[in-house]
XYZ file of C-alpha atoms in Angstrom:
674
model
C -32.102 -26.583 102.579
C -31.540 -23.497 100.427
C -30.336 -24.203 96.822
C -26.866 -22.691 97.220
C -26.194 -24.944 100.176
C -27.258 -28.074 98.238
C -25.076 -27.145 95.259
C -22.020 -26.596 97.426
C -22.337 -30.014 99.030
C -23.043 -31.887 95.769
C -20.337 -30.059 93.811
C -17.694 -30.898 96.408
C -18.528 -34.623 96.265
C -18.435 -34.599 92.409
C -15.043 -32.912 92.402
C -13.746 -35.527 94.849
C -15.006 -38.274 92.539
C -13.180 -36.786 89.508
C -9.932 -36.439 91.421
C -10.034 -40.067 92.491
C -10.228 -41.414 88.848
C -6.824 -42.577 87.281
C -5.665 -43.010 83.572
C -4.725 -46.741 83.185
C -4.944 -47.034 79.369
C -1.652 -47.771 77.626
C -0.585 -45.596 74.679
C -0.175 -47.230 71.257
C 3.374 -47.474 69.811
C 3.484 -47.669 65.989
C 6.634 -48.704 64.050
C 7.250 -48.798 60.276
C 7.388 -52.076 58.365
C 10.742 -53.853 58.139
C 13.148 -51.924 55.880
C 15.339 -53.481 53.187
C 17.943 -51.163 51.631
C 21.319 -51.237 49.898
C 24.576 -49.990 51.378
C 25.643 -46.759 49.707
C 27.990 -47.341 46.791
C 30.365 -44.574 47.914
C 31.047 -46.209 51.286
C 29.698 -49.707 50.684
C 29.427 -50.622 54.400
C 26.484 -48.595 55.725
C 23.197 -47.042 54.617
C 21.476 -43.944 56.030
C 17.863 -44.949 56.818
C 14.804 -42.687 57.340
C 11.924 -43.976 59.496
C 9.072 -42.476 61.531
C 7.683 -44.184 64.686
C 4.663 -42.642 66.414
C 2.746 -42.720 69.714
C -1.015 -42.287 70.111
C -2.932 -42.053 73.435
C -6.584 -41.663 74.353
C -5.746 -38.950 76.918
C -2.329 -37.389 76.422
C -1.113 -35.722 73.211
C 2.347 -34.954 71.876
C 3.956 -38.210 73.143
C 7.219 -38.986 71.291
C 8.621 -42.461 70.684
C 12.080 -43.338 72.113
C 14.076 -45.804 69.962
C 17.457 -47.537 70.286
C 18.388 -45.925 66.932
C 17.466 -42.610 65.335
C 16.109 -41.884 61.858
C 18.878 -40.811 59.439
C 21.394 -43.009 61.318
C 24.040 -45.021 59.488
C 23.099 -48.754 59.669
C 25.822 -51.368 58.961
C 25.576 -54.163 56.413
C 23.470 -56.955 57.969
C 20.281 -57.060 60.095
C 19.630 -54.497 62.885
C 16.539 -54.626 65.136
C 15.181 -51.199 66.094
C 12.987 -51.116 69.237
C 10.833 -48.070 70.105
C 8.760 -47.337 73.235
C 6.009 -44.836 74.178
C 5.145 -43.602 77.708
C 2.177 -41.334 78.564
C 2.012 -38.871 81.430
C 0.551 -41.608 83.679
C 3.610 -43.871 83.067
C 1.566 -46.258 80.893
C 3.917 -47.695 78.190
C 3.887 -49.580 74.911
C 6.647 -50.616 72.495
C 7.151 -51.896 68.956
C 10.075 -52.973 66.813
C 11.120 -53.434 63.186
C 14.135 -54.735 61.272
C 16.574 -52.717 59.118
C 18.339 -55.005 56.661
C 21.286 -53.429 54.785
C 22.540 -55.363 51.783
C 26.127 -55.346 50.496
C 25.764 -54.413 46.786
C 29.328 -53.264 46.122
C 31.103 -55.445 43.640
C 34.603 -56.746 44.443
C 37.433 -55.639 42.140
C 39.105 -58.253 39.958
C 42.705 -57.429 38.966
C 44.473 -59.088 36.024
C 48.006 -58.541 34.676
C 48.608 -56.670 31.420
C 48.519 -58.701 28.203
C 51.580 -60.996 27.985
C 53.645 -61.571 24.844
C 56.434 -64.187 24.751
C 58.352 -66.374 22.288
C 57.905 -70.106 21.876
C 60.864 -71.989 23.350
C 63.430 -72.839 20.692
C 63.840 -76.443 21.883
C 60.117 -77.227 21.302
C 58.959 -74.339 19.096
C 55.230 -74.787 19.855
C 54.601 -73.659 23.479
C 55.824 -71.363 26.264
C 55.459 -71.692 30.075
C 53.950 -68.416 31.436
C 53.786 -67.005 35.018
C 51.052 -64.532 36.025
C 49.302 -63.201 39.186
C 45.599 -62.283 39.594
C 43.858 -60.889 42.713
C 40.476 -59.903 44.224
C 39.790 -56.950 46.571
C 36.514 -56.140 48.383
C 35.371 -53.397 50.766
C 33.707 -55.913 53.119
C 34.931 -59.492 52.623
C 38.572 -60.595 52.783
C 40.461 -63.581 51.410
C 38.547 -63.757 48.105
C 40.456 -65.744 45.443
C 40.204 -65.224 41.689
C 39.011 -68.173 39.587
C 40.582 -68.304 36.052
C 40.217 -70.587 33.034
C 44.028 -71.177 33.074
C 46.661 -71.388 35.816
C 49.998 -69.684 36.166
C 52.987 -71.854 34.982
C 50.766 -73.542 32.347
C 52.105 -74.389 28.872
C 50.490 -71.973 26.338
C 50.485 -72.854 22.576
C 51.735 -70.610 19.747
C 49.015 -68.017 19.060
C 46.737 -65.875 21.286
C 45.050 -67.358 24.382
C 42.522 -65.255 26.382
C 42.585 -65.884 30.127
C 39.291 -64.934 31.890
C 39.182 -64.528 35.710
C 36.257 -63.786 38.086
C 35.839 -62.712 41.760
C 32.716 -63.288 43.950
C 32.219 -61.905 47.507
C 30.066 -63.498 50.230
C 27.033 -61.481 49.025
C 27.372 -62.948 45.503
C 28.539 -59.604 44.069
C 30.935 -60.385 41.217
C 33.571 -58.767 39.011
C 35.762 -60.109 36.204
C 38.854 -59.271 34.180
C 40.794 -60.814 31.330
C 44.159 -60.670 29.587
C 45.785 -62.319 26.589
C 48.883 -64.495 26.353
C 50.496 -64.347 22.917
C 53.125 -66.996 22.121
C 55.129 -66.098 19.027
C 56.747 -68.463 16.453
C 60.195 -66.854 15.820
C 61.741 -69.285 13.249
C 62.136 -67.727 9.760
C 61.188 -69.618 6.555
C 63.620 -69.868 3.494
C 62.831 -67.979 0.199
C 64.329 -69.274 -3.158
C 64.469 -67.219 -6.473
C 65.727 -68.069 -10.092
C 68.831 -66.516 -11.774
C 68.594 -63.110 -13.569
C 66.695 -63.209 -16.962
C 67.629 -61.342 -20.313
C 65.089 -61.123 -23.265
C 63.832 -58.859 -26.159
C 60.524 -56.956 -26.251
C 58.062 -58.614 -28.639
C 57.969 -56.880 -32.063
C 54.166 -56.920 -32.245
C 53.827 -54.866 -29.028
C 57.321 -53.439 -28.722
C 57.071 -52.533 -25.015
C 56.939 -55.783 -23.074
C 58.032 -59.435 -22.962
C 56.219 -62.350 -21.277
C 58.607 -64.097 -18.834
C 58.264 -67.475 -16.986
C 59.942 -68.070 -13.623
C 59.612 -70.276 -10.498
C 60.056 -69.255 -6.812
C 59.554 -71.364 -3.641
C 59.331 -71.206 0.210
C 60.427 -73.788 2.804
C 59.812 -73.674 6.597
C 60.784 -75.866 9.547
C 57.193 -75.762 10.942
C 54.563 -74.618 8.451
C 53.934 -76.361 5.121
C 52.406 -75.148 1.867
C 53.796 -71.602 2.176
C 53.646 -69.719 -1.157
C 56.078 -66.981 -2.196
C 54.553 -63.498 -2.684
C 56.334 -61.499 -5.440
C 55.908 -57.997 -6.843
C 55.397 -59.703 -10.257
C 53.951 -63.056 -11.317
C 55.330 -65.651 -13.717
C 53.924 -65.241 -17.295
C 53.535 -61.461 -16.619
C 54.328 -58.800 -19.253
C 57.602 -57.040 -18.290
C 58.421 -53.570 -19.746
C 61.561 -52.625 -21.706
C 64.416 -52.058 -19.269
C 65.509 -53.742 -16.057
C 62.825 -54.909 -13.598
C 63.798 -56.226 -10.179
C 61.452 -58.955 -8.994
C 61.369 -59.288 -5.182
C 59.720 -62.272 -3.512
C 58.967 -62.859 0.175
C 57.909 -65.844 2.265
C 55.882 -65.481 5.486
C 54.945 -68.318 7.810
C 51.790 -68.353 9.942
C 53.649 -66.520 12.727
C 54.683 -63.649 10.417
C 58.333 -64.733 10.300
C 59.626 -63.708 6.841
C 62.445 -64.188 4.320
C 62.917 -62.719 0.842
C 65.005 -63.073 -2.381
C 65.197 -61.147 -5.688
C 66.309 -61.389 -9.349
C 66.307 -59.056 -12.415
C 64.471 -59.292 -15.763
C 66.102 -57.209 -18.592
C 63.876 -56.477 -21.686
C 65.538 -54.767 -24.708
C 63.812 -52.008 -26.850
C 63.915 -52.636 -30.685
C 61.010 -50.274 -31.768
C 61.625 -46.882 -33.573
C 60.352 -43.629 -31.975
C 57.609 -41.450 -33.631
C 58.410 -37.854 -34.722
C 55.325 -35.527 -34.679
C 55.300 -32.098 -36.408
C 52.512 -29.468 -36.356
C 50.291 -28.758 -39.353
C 51.482 -26.142 -41.845
C 51.367 -22.686 -40.230
C 49.831 -19.539 -41.826
C 50.490 -16.330 -39.860
C 50.676 -12.557 -40.282
C 53.774 -10.353 -40.198
C 53.945 -8.399 -36.945
C 52.321 -4.940 -37.074
C 55.359 -3.154 -35.649
C 57.757 -4.325 -38.376
C 55.464 -5.679 -41.091
C 58.140 -7.987 -42.690
C 58.578 -10.953 -40.306
C 56.611 -13.003 -37.789
C 57.847 -14.790 -34.665
C 56.322 -18.268 -34.864
C 55.637 -20.679 -31.982
C 55.470 -24.367 -32.736
C 55.813 -27.665 -30.910
C 57.518 -30.776 -32.269
C 57.372 -33.927 -30.171
C 58.935 -37.362 -30.053
C 56.966 -40.302 -28.685
C 58.432 -43.676 -27.888
C 56.983 -46.859 -26.536
C 59.781 -47.051 -23.988
C 61.851 -43.882 -23.550
C 60.480 -40.594 -22.280
C 61.811 -37.048 -22.577
C 63.181 -37.473 -26.141
C 63.667 -34.027 -27.775
C 63.271 -33.329 -31.515
C 66.127 -31.669 -33.470
C 64.900 -29.147 -36.203
C 66.482 -26.797 -38.783
C 64.597 -23.902 -37.129
C 63.564 -23.229 -33.554
C 60.233 -22.175 -32.113
C 60.024 -18.369 -31.478
C 62.332 -17.727 -34.505
C 61.697 -14.794 -36.875
C 60.270 -16.139 -40.169
C 60.308 -13.856 -43.275
C 57.253 -13.091 -45.418
C 56.883 -16.122 -47.749
C 57.159 -19.955 -47.367
C 59.787 -21.752 -45.146
C 60.076 -25.597 -44.757
C 61.022 -26.849 -41.254
C 62.485 -30.452 -40.931
C 62.805 -32.286 -37.540
C 64.228 -35.711 -36.391
C 63.888 -37.934 -33.227
C 66.331 -40.549 -31.807
C 65.610 -42.776 -28.766
C 68.167 -44.157 -26.282
C 68.478 -47.356 -28.337
C 69.480 -45.318 -31.487
C 66.156 -45.962 -33.210
C 65.212 -42.790 -35.320
C 62.281 -40.984 -37.152
C 61.716 -37.529 -38.836
C 58.891 -35.123 -39.982
C 58.487 -31.647 -41.639
C 55.982 -28.711 -41.969
C 55.661 -25.315 -43.803
C 55.571 -21.790 -42.220
C 53.825 -19.154 -44.455
C 54.033 -15.455 -43.345
C 51.484 -12.949 -44.758
C 51.574 -9.084 -44.900
C 48.434 -8.134 -42.917
C 49.303 -4.791 -41.287
C 46.167 -2.640 -40.981
C 46.172 1.115 -41.412
C 45.200 3.231 -38.358
C 41.883 5.138 -38.399
C 41.794 8.118 -35.952
C 38.496 9.735 -34.851
C 37.926 12.696 -32.492
C 36.583 12.198 -28.944
C 32.817 12.092 -28.434
C 31.266 15.536 -28.942
C 28.633 17.047 -26.576
C 26.867 20.244 -27.657
C 23.580 22.092 -27.094
C 20.826 22.595 -29.695
C 20.706 26.162 -30.927
C 18.133 28.149 -28.946
C 16.648 29.806 -32.051
C 15.781 26.472 -33.641
C 16.028 24.098 -30.668
C 16.314 20.900 -32.785
C 19.821 20.774 -34.417
C 23.477 21.865 -33.997
C 26.231 22.320 -36.697
C 29.309 20.235 -35.716
C 32.977 20.423 -36.963
C 35.275 17.340 -36.735
C 38.486 15.875 -38.316
C 39.165 12.154 -39.113
C 42.577 10.840 -40.419
C 44.215 7.563 -41.709
C 47.896 6.506 -41.136
C 49.794 3.402 -42.472
C 53.339 2.043 -42.024
C 53.595 1.331 -45.798
C 51.054 3.242 -47.899
C 50.573 7.055 -47.857
C 47.708 9.424 -48.800
C 44.871 7.178 -47.497
C 41.598 9.100 -46.934
C 38.929 8.244 -44.350
C 35.336 7.550 -45.447
C 32.588 8.525 -42.875
C 28.773 8.240 -42.704
C 28.548 11.997 -41.916
C 30.585 15.065 -42.961
C 32.075 17.836 -40.855
C 29.864 21.003 -40.648
C 26.681 18.873 -40.963
C 23.509 19.677 -38.993
C 23.056 17.015 -36.203
C 19.581 16.544 -34.608
C 18.829 16.570 -30.860
C 19.844 13.182 -29.502
C 22.793 10.832 -30.011
C 24.301 10.254 -33.486
C 27.122 7.726 -34.023
C 29.621 8.740 -36.743
C 31.584 5.743 -38.170
C 34.727 6.180 -40.359
C 36.921 3.572 -42.188
C 40.449 3.427 -43.723
C 41.706 0.857 -46.372
C 45.372 0.400 -47.560
C 46.537 -0.992 -50.939
C 46.652 -4.565 -49.539
C 42.941 -4.323 -48.602
C 43.826 -4.168 -44.901
C 41.214 -1.949 -43.207
C 40.583 -0.133 -39.931
C 37.683 1.893 -38.622
C 36.800 4.174 -35.727
C 33.695 5.912 -34.452
C 32.609 8.717 -32.192
C 29.344 10.089 -30.819
C 27.791 13.471 -31.497
C 25.353 14.219 -28.665
C 23.071 17.248 -29.132
C 21.311 18.215 -25.906
C 17.771 19.648 -25.509
C 18.211 22.419 -22.881
C 14.633 23.807 -22.815
C 12.737 23.016 -19.569
C 9.161 21.645 -19.631
C 6.323 23.387 -17.695
C 4.649 21.649 -14.700
C 1.003 22.576 -13.839
C -0.722 21.786 -10.474
C -4.309 22.471 -9.221
C -5.146 25.011 -6.475
C -5.010 23.925 -2.804
C -7.884 21.554 -1.877
C -10.008 21.535 1.353
C -12.319 18.564 2.120
C -13.873 16.554 5.010
C -12.869 13.051 6.089
C -15.529 10.509 5.098
C -17.989 9.767 7.936
C -17.881 6.005 7.376
C -14.132 5.822 7.951
C -13.470 9.136 9.583
C -9.690 9.132 9.013
C -9.217 9.760 5.283
C -10.787 11.363 2.222
C -10.419 10.228 -1.423
C -9.323 13.287 -3.460
C -9.366 13.776 -7.253
C -6.874 16.153 -8.878
C -5.244 16.723 -12.299
C -1.611 17.692 -13.016
C 0.007 18.161 -16.428
C 3.361 18.713 -18.222
C 4.006 20.689 -21.453
C 7.290 20.818 -23.448
C 8.417 22.580 -26.672
C 10.053 19.384 -27.999
C 8.830 16.202 -26.311
C 5.172 15.122 -26.153
C 3.295 12.802 -23.806
C 5.298 13.785 -20.695
C 3.486 12.748 -17.521
C 3.851 14.481 -14.152
C 5.257 12.318 -11.331
C 3.800 13.221 -7.890
C 4.354 11.938 -4.350
C 0.616 11.069 -4.287
C -1.824 9.962 -6.956
C -5.313 11.231 -7.764
C -8.079 9.131 -6.095
C -5.678 8.361 -3.211
C -6.862 8.261 0.410
C -5.469 11.347 2.203
C -5.291 11.392 6.042
C -6.818 14.011 8.308
C -4.505 17.039 8.330
C -2.530 18.912 5.693
C -0.662 16.919 3.004
C 1.634 18.674 0.541
C 1.615 17.062 -2.914
C 4.823 17.683 -4.898
C 4.857 16.997 -8.656
C 7.732 16.935 -11.149
C 7.947 16.969 -14.985
C 11.045 15.659 -16.806
C 11.531 15.652 -20.601
C 13.605 13.105 -22.492
C 16.693 15.312 -22.053
C 16.343 15.326 -18.232
C 15.202 18.977 -18.169
C 12.797 19.318 -15.233
C 10.129 21.559 -13.687
C 8.002 21.155 -10.545
C 4.897 22.435 -8.756
C 3.022 21.685 -5.517
C -0.330 22.109 -3.786
C -1.862 21.193 -0.388
C -4.764 18.865 0.460
C -6.410 19.646 3.833
C -8.686 16.878 5.224
C -10.836 17.878 8.225
C -11.728 15.516 11.112
C -15.538 15.569 11.624
C -15.935 12.285 13.569
C -16.886 12.558 17.260
C -14.788 10.783 19.891
C -16.417 8.102 22.095
C -16.792 8.788 25.821
C -16.815 5.666 28.012
C -18.111 5.638 31.611
C -18.221 2.767 34.097
C -21.464 1.065 35.137
C -23.379 2.636 38.027
C -21.491 2.155 41.306
C -23.059 0.922 44.565
C -20.878 1.086 47.691
C -21.062 1.423 51.461
C -20.089 4.458 53.519
C -16.873 3.838 55.430
C -17.443 2.551 58.952
C -14.916 4.940 60.503
C -16.723 8.051 59.252
C -20.047 6.605 58.227
C -21.113 9.539 56.040
C -18.992 9.225 52.862
C -17.182 6.646 50.708
C -14.036 7.156 48.629
C -14.871 5.802 45.165
C -12.363 4.926 42.399
C -13.583 4.807 38.819
C -12.104 4.923 35.315
C -13.458 6.884 32.378
C -11.898 6.996 28.944
C -12.039 8.695 25.565
C -11.353 6.883 22.292
C -10.963 8.577 18.941
C -10.244 7.279 15.460
C -7.492 9.873 15.019
C -6.339 11.624 18.178
C -4.690 9.759 21.050
C -4.261 10.651 24.705
C -7.657 12.403 25.029
C -8.698 12.636 28.696
C -12.297 12.686 29.925
C -13.431 15.771 31.895
C -15.900 14.885 34.698
C -17.793 16.838 37.365
C -16.161 14.578 39.980
C -12.770 12.876 40.172
C -11.911 9.265 40.912
C -10.991 8.652 44.574
C -13.272 11.560 45.683
C -15.385 11.344 48.851
C -19.037 10.774 47.876
C -21.853 11.408 50.463
C -24.507 8.894 51.461
C -27.157 8.901 48.731
C -27.078 9.014 44.904
C -24.605 11.254 43.012
C -24.662 11.546 39.189
C -21.192 11.874 37.605
C -21.164 13.441 34.114
C -18.076 13.224 31.807
C -17.240 14.702 28.377
C -14.559 14.083 25.698
C -13.277 16.581 23.109
C -10.776 15.721 20.329
C -8.274 18.156 18.787
C -10.837 19.110 16.128
C -13.391 20.125 18.840
C -15.643 17.110 18.146
C -17.254 16.076 21.482
C -19.082 13.205 23.217
C -20.359 12.623 26.784
C -21.522 9.903 29.208
C -22.682 9.630 32.832
C -23.141 7.154 35.668
C -24.444 7.193 39.254
C -22.612 6.536 42.526
C -24.901 5.272 45.319
C -23.371 5.366 48.825
C -25.248 3.298 51.406
C -25.442 4.075 55.151
C -24.193 0.876 56.893
C -23.369 2.390 60.298
C -25.538 1.015 63.097
C -27.259 3.438 65.449
C -26.307 3.299 69.139
C -28.949 1.941 71.568
C -28.516 3.194 75.149
C -30.182 1.485 78.173
C -30.044 2.367 81.891
C -28.127 0.295 84.412
C -29.876 -2.690 86.030
C -32.613 -1.565 88.456
C -33.181 -3.053 91.913
C -36.455 -2.049 93.702
C -38.995 -3.317 96.210
C -42.571 -4.310 95.548
C -45.030 -1.789 96.812
C -46.265 -2.508 100.304
C -49.932 -2.137 99.430
C -49.855 -4.763 96.707
C -46.667 -6.681 97.491
C -46.310 -8.287 94.026
C -45.273 -5.496 91.636
C -43.359 -2.280 91.464
C -43.815 0.635 89.042
C -40.419 1.370 87.481
C -39.292 4.527 85.648
C -36.443 4.259 83.081
C -35.131 6.145 80.053
C -33.694 4.564 76.820
C -32.371 6.456 73.789
C -31.092 5.967 70.179
C -28.258 7.999 68.588
C -27.140 7.827 64.906
C -24.419 9.547 62.847
C -26.921 10.473 60.124
C -30.569 10.129 61.147
C -32.074 12.086 64.077
C -35.214 11.550 66.182
C -34.896 7.748 66.277
C -36.935 6.256 69.160
C -36.070 3.047 70.993
C -38.634 0.222 71.013
C -38.588 -1.912 74.202
C -40.453 -5.033 75.374
C -41.569 -2.979 78.383
C -42.378 0.679 78.867
C -41.302 3.103 81.544
C -43.852 3.414 84.420
C -44.906 -0.235 83.792
C -45.689 -2.576 86.691
C -42.877 -5.151 87.033
C -43.537 -8.371 89.015
C -41.411 -9.617 91.895
C -38.375 -11.366 90.483
C -36.005 -10.575 87.612
C -37.279 -9.116 84.328
C -34.969 -8.489 81.351
C -35.929 -5.404 79.380
C -34.627 -5.394 75.764
C -34.690 -2.241 73.616
C -34.162 -1.968 69.815
C -33.066 0.988 67.601
C -33.365 1.096 63.743
C -32.249 4.019 61.504
C -33.775 4.959 58.111
C -31.303 2.602 56.322
C -32.496 -0.395 58.436
C -29.247 -0.496 60.405
C -30.084 -1.707 63.924
C -28.730 -1.899 67.474
C -30.135 -3.155 70.749
C -29.415 -3.062 74.475
C -30.926 -4.596 77.625
C -31.065 -4.214 81.394
C -32.526 -6.083 84.329
C -35.355 -4.947 86.615
C -35.161 -6.897 89.871
C -38.217 -6.479 92.158
C -37.901 -7.823 95.692
C -40.932 -9.002 97.789
C -41.442 -7.498 101.194
C -40.804 -10.891 102.805
C -37.264 -11.184 101.468
């Protein structure tokens, strides 16, 4: 039997055997463990529960479990059994189940009345019968009763009683509340005071008297109550009338009060107090009197606000000479005292010295050191005439450059004096001379490259002042930056006369910039074109002074570079024409495979003479986008003898960059007996 015929018969029987085989294996249903959770506090009766059941099968995939409840469902308080089943495509089934237990965790609400305040019944005076209502509410259970430590309609004693109540639902969740019942005692006690008391202040102290008295409290319930008074027996009471008020308060804050007066008489004299003797000057405007302020006081151990009576009043005009002032004090009980003092007024009016205003003038140009100054000083007095001023300099004197203070004084016949002063300021108006060096050119130091230390000398000369130093906007031995710096100098003498000069310092940049190139670049030619590669690279220039310098290269970044090695050369030049250069290579590799071309499969007959082989002609070729003349290498050559049967001929092409490609074809030689 030929092979194809055998295969057809065997293959048909195998297929029939496969079709006759059935899937009888049950899937596996998997449920989560039992779930315990709390009902949500917002609702209190249900809980939303997440769960994931699954089905696995040895044949079918993607089987989903079917349950009598879905994940994310609301489950009620209590126990719920969830059953899930799995069925595969062959109707094999399996099931599993788990329990969802939802607990009631919401507390009931206990409700108590507001605090209760009531009076004890008058007939008994110690208790009161009180009604009240408490309740319990719950979101699940009904009929819950509050349990309290006292019952409504109980007898509650005088004072404060706290009633505590609690509620508990069937899940042992609890809540409590409380309120107070205050029973008040409303019967007042009785306060008893002595009669009013009259007495004299003790002579030794003069302001108080010690007084004895007795007060008492009685009450129909409480015993031992003491009276509380605003003064105690055996206290010191001041002169005058004092009202003593006493109150009684029982333990329930019921009160009663009584009062009486204690009158203490004042028998002590007041004290008159005068100032010390007063010496003062007659007023300058008039020169014959003085208005004198003084204070006389009366002090008393009892009375306040007593005013002294004097033979002269404060703020009176007192004449030059000696005046005796006598004063007396009398208190409200007619007790009296007196005192006296002397007022002595002196003639102390000063004359008036008058000086001119300050004088500013310039030194004479011929001499340059002094100026002759005229001035007038006078003396005036409200009593004496013909007073002359005495000064430390005379009019028409020569005053030197600078500031001179002229002081003058006047004295009257009573030795009263006055003085005045003014300033004579003679200005130096000759300018100094500032001297600067010539402009300076120098190179920046190679070590630093940005500055140069420059020495220079400036000077100031003046016809009056010596030792003047020039002030410049830069100092000698300073570091000057590359470029041109203008140095400005100023000279100022002691009279603020000034002169200036300037010069330039030019520092040249002689430091080369630094050119920076990337490392050599190796890359592949792009597959689409196969002959070039676009290459990005970054070059830079850094300089110790100039910024923004750009490198100039013989090729630009992102250019197309050919297969092979290209040298890129770059240079940098700063603003002072200092230069630097660098270079790198870009190697582009050929990675495009050549194309191997084979003929179609060849069918031929063996030659009749031999009957076992056939000579076969065929042509293979290699093409490449870069290299030319590539020859294909095959495992058989054209014009070879091929045996009867099927021979696979494989050919291989390789370009100069070792990129390869291959192709193949079949040579089928038939025998003459086929």
